[in-house]
Tab-separated table of C-alpha atoms and ligand atoms in Angstrom:
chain	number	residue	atom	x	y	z
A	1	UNK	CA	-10.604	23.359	4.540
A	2	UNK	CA	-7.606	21.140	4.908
A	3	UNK	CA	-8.038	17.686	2.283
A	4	UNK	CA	-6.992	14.624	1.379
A	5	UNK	CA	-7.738	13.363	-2.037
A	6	UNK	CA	-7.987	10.074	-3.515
A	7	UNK	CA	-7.631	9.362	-7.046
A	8	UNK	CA	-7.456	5.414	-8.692
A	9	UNK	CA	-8.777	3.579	-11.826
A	10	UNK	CA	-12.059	2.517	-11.360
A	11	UNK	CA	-12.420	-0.660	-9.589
A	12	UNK	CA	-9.315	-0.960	-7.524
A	13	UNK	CA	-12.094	-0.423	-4.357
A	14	UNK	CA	-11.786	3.024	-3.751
A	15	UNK	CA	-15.397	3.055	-2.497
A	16	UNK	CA	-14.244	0.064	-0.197
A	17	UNK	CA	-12.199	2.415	1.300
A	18	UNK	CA	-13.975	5.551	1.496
A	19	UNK	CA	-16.332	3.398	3.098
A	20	UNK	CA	-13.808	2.208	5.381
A	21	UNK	CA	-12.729	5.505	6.609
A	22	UNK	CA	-15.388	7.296	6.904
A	23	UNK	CA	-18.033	4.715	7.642
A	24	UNK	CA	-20.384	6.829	5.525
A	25	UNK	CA	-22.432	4.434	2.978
A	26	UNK	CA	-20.594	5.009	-0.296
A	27	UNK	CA	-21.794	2.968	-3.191
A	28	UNK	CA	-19.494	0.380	-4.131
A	29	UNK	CA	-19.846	-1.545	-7.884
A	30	UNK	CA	-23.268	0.278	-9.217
A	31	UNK	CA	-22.891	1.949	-12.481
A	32	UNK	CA	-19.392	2.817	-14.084
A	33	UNK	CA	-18.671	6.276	-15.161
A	34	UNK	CA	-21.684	7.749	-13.111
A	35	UNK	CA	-19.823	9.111	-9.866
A	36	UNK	CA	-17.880	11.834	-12.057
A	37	UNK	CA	-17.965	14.602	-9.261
A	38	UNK	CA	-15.934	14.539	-6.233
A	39	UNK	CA	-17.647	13.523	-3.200
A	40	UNK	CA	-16.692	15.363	0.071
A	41	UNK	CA	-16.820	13.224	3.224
A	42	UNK	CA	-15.667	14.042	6.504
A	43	UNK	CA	-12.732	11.784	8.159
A	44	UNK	CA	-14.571	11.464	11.920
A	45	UNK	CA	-11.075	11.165	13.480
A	46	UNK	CA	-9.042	14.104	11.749
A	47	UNK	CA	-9.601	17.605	11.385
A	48	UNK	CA	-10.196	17.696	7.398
A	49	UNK	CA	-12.205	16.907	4.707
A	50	UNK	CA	-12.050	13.532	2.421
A	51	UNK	CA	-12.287	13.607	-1.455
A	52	UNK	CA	-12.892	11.231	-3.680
A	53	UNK	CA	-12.126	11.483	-6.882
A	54	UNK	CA	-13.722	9.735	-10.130
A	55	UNK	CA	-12.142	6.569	-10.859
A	56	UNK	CA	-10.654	6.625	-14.506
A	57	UNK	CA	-9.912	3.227	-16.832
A	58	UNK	CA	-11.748	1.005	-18.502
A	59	UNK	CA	-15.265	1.002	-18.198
A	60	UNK	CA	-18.071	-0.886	-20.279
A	61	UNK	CA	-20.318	1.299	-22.169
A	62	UNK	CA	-18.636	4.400	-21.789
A	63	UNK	CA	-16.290	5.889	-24.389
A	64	UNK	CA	-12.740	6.899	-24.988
A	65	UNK	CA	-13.537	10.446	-25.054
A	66	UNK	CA	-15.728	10.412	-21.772
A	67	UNK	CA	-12.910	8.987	-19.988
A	68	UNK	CA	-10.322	10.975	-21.269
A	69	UNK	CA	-12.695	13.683	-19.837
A	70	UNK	CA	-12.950	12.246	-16.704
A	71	UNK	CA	-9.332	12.330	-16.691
A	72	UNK	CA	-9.113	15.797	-17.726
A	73	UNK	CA	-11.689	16.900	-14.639
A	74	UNK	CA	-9.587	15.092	-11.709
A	75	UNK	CA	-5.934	16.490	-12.998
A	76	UNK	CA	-8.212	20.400	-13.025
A	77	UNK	CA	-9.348	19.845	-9.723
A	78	UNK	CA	-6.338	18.740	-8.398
A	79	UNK	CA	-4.732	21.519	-9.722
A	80	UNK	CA	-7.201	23.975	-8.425
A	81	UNK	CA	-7.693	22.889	-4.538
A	82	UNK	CA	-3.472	21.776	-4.893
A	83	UNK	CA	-3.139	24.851	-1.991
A	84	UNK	CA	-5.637	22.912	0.182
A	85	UNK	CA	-4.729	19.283	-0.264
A	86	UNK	CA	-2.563	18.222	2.428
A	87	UNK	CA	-1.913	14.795	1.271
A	88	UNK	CA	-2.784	12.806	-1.929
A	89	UNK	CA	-3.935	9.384	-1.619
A	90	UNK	CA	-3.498	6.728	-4.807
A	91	UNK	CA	-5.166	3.827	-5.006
A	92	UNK	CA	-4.052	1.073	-6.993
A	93	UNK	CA	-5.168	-2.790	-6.965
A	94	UNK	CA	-1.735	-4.684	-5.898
A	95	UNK	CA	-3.010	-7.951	-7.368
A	96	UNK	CA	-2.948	-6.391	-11.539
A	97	UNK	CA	-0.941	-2.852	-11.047
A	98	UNK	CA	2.029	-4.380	-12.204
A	99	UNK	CA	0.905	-5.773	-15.131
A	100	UNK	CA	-1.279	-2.691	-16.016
A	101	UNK	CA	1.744	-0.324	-15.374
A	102	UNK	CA	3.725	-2.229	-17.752
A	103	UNK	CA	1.176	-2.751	-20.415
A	104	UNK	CA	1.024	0.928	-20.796
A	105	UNK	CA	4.184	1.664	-20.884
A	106	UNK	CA	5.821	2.820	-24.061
A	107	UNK	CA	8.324	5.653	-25.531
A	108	UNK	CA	4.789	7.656	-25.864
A	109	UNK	CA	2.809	6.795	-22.623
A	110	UNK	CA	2.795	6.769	-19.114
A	111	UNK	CA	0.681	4.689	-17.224
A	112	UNK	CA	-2.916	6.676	-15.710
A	113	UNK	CA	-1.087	5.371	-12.020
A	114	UNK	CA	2.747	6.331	-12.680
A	115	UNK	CA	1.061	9.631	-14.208
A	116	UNK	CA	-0.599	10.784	-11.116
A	117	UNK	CA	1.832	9.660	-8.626
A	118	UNK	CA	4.149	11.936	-10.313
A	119	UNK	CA	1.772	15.017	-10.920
A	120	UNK	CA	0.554	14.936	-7.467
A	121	UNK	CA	4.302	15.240	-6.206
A	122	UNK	CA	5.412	17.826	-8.916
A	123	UNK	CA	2.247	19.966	-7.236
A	124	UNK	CA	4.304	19.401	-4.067
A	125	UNK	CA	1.119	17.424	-2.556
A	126	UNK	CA	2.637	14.304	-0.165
A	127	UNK	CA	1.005	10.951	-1.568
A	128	UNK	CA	0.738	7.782	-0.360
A	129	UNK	CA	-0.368	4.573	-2.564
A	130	UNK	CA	-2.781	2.380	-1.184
A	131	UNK	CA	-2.169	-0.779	-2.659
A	132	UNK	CA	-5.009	-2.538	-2.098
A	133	UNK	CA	-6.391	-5.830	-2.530
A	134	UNK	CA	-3.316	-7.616	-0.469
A	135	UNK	CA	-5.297	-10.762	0.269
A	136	UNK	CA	-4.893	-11.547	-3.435
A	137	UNK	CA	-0.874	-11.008	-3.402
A	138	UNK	CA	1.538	-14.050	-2.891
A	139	UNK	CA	4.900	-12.330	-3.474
A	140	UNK	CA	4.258	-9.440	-1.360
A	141	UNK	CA	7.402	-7.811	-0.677
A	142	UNK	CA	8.299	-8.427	-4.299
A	143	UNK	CA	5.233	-7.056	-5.483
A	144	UNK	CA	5.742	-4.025	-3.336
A	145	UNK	CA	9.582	-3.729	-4.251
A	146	UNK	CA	8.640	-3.722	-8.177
A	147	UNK	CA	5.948	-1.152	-7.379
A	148	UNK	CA	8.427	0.939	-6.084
A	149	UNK	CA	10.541	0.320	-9.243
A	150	UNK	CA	7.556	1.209	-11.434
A	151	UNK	CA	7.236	4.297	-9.663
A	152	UNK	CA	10.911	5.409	-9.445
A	153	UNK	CA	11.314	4.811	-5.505
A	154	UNK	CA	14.400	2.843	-4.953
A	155	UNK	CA	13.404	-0.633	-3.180
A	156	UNK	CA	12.781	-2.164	-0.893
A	157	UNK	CA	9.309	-1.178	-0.022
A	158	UNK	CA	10.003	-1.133	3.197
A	159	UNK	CA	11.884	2.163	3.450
A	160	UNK	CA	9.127	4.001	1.954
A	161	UNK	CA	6.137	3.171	4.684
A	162	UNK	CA	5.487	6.474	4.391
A	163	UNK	CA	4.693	6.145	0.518
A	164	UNK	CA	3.367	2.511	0.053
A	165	UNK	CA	0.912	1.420	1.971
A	166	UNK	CA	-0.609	-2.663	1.420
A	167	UNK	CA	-3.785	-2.327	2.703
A	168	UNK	CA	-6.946	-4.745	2.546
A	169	UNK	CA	-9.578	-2.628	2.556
A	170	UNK	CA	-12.504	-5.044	2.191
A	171	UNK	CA	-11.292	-7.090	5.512
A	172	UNK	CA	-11.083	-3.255	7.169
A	173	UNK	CA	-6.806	-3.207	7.224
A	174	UNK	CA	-6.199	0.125	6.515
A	175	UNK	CA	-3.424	0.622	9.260
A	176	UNK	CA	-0.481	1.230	7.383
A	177	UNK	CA	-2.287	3.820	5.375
A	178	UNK	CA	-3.905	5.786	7.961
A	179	UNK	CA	-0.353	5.832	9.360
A	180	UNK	CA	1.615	6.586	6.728
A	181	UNK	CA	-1.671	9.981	5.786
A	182	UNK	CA	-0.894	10.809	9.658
A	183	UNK	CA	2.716	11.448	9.228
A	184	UNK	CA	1.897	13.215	6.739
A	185	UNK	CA	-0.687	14.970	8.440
A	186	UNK	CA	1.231	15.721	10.720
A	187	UNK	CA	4.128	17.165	8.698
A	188	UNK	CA	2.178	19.762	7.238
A	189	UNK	CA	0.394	21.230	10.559
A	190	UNK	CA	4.263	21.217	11.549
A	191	UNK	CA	5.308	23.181	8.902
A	192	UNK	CA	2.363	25.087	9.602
A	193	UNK	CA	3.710	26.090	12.788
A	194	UNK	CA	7.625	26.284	11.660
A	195	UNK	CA	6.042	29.610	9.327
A	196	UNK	CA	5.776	31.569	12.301
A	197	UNK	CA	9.195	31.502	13.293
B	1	GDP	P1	-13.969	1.348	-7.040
B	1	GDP	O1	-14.507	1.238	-8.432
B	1	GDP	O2	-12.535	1.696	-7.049
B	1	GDP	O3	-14.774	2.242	-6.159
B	1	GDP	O4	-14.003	-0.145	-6.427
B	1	GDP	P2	-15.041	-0.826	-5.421
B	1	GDP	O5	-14.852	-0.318	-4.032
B	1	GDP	O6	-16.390	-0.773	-6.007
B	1	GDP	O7	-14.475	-2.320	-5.443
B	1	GDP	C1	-14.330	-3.037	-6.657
B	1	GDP	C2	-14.315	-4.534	-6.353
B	1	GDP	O8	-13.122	-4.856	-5.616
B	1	GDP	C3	-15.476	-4.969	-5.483
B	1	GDP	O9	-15.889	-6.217	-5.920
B	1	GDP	C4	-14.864	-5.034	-4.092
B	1	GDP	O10	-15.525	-5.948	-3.257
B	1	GDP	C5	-13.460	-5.502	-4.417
B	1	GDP	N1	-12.490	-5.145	-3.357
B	1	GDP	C6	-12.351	-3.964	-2.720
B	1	GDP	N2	-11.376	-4.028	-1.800
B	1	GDP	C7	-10.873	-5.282	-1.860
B	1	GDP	C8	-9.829	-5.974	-1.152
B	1	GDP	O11	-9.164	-5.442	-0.273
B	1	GDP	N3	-9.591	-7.270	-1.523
B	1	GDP	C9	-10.314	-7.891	-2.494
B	1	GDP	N4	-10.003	-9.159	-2.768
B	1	GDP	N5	-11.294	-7.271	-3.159
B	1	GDP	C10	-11.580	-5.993	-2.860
């Protein structure tokens, strides 16, 4: 089956927008660290199946190890299904992903969200990053341009709709995203159809 993954930290409201696009009842909050298999949900509009992915970061009561495990189980599957994953969704929460990015930065670490972005392109998978949580952001288009910095995407933002996506997924705004995983969509079924000539 054709999928589209998304991976986050916990807490940037990837539930929210599971919930969002699939209007299936996904549990938002509830207990950290307990939704460590992928959930399969199907996106009513599109031909293909939805995956989330556990949410890695910080989470209260649950240890290093368990999360570097957690960690470990998303970059396997990812790596397994890569052949059937048409497009790679990040989520990231635009309101602290700066300042997390850059607090984990160092001469011997990458940041979890710099780290995935990357990996999920090197697998050749097309990703998009939902940055969520817009409603919080002042500075929007600087916000989005230093994303893009963080992430090695020359700025401005705005040439890469097909990348970045600001999204507010608890108010239901979700456009640019579901635009910007079309194209995408699309892309592939095109290729698709360009190996038969
Ligand atoms: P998850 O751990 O990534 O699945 O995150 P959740 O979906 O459980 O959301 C975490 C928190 O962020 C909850 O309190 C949500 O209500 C909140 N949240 C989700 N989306 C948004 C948003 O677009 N804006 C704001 N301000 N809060 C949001």
């Amino acid at each position: 089956d054709a999928e589209v993954v998304l991976v986050g930290r916990s807490n940037v409201g990837k539930s929210t927008l599971m919930r969002e696009l699939t209007g299936h009842a996904v549990a938002t909050g509830g207990k950290p660290g307990v939704t460590r298999q992928p959930n399969h949900y199907d996106w009513a509009a599109e031909d293909f199946v939805l995956t989330d992915l556990p949410g890695f970061g910080f989470m209260s009561g649950v240890e290093e190890e368990r999360r570097e495990q957690i960690k470990t189980d998303v970059v396997r599957y990812v790596e397994e299904y890569a052949e059937h994953i048409l497009v790679g969704v990040l989520v990231v929460d635009g309101k602290s992903v700066i300042d997390i990015i850059d607090r984990h930065s160092g001469p011997d670490s990458i940041p979890y969200d710099v780290e995935m972005f990357h990996f999920l392109r090197d697998l050749g998978i097309p990703t998009v990053v939902a940055v969520n949580k817009m409603d919080k952001v002042d500075d929007r288009d600087e916000r989005l341009d230093d994303l893009c910095d963080r992430l090695g995407l020359h700025p401005p933002w705005k040439q890469w709709q097909d990348t970045i996506a600001p999204i507010c997924a608890k108010r239901g705004s979700i456009d640019p995203l579901t635009e910007a995983v079309r194209t995408h969509l699309h892309e592939a079924a095109r290729d698709d159809l360009f190996k038969f000539f």
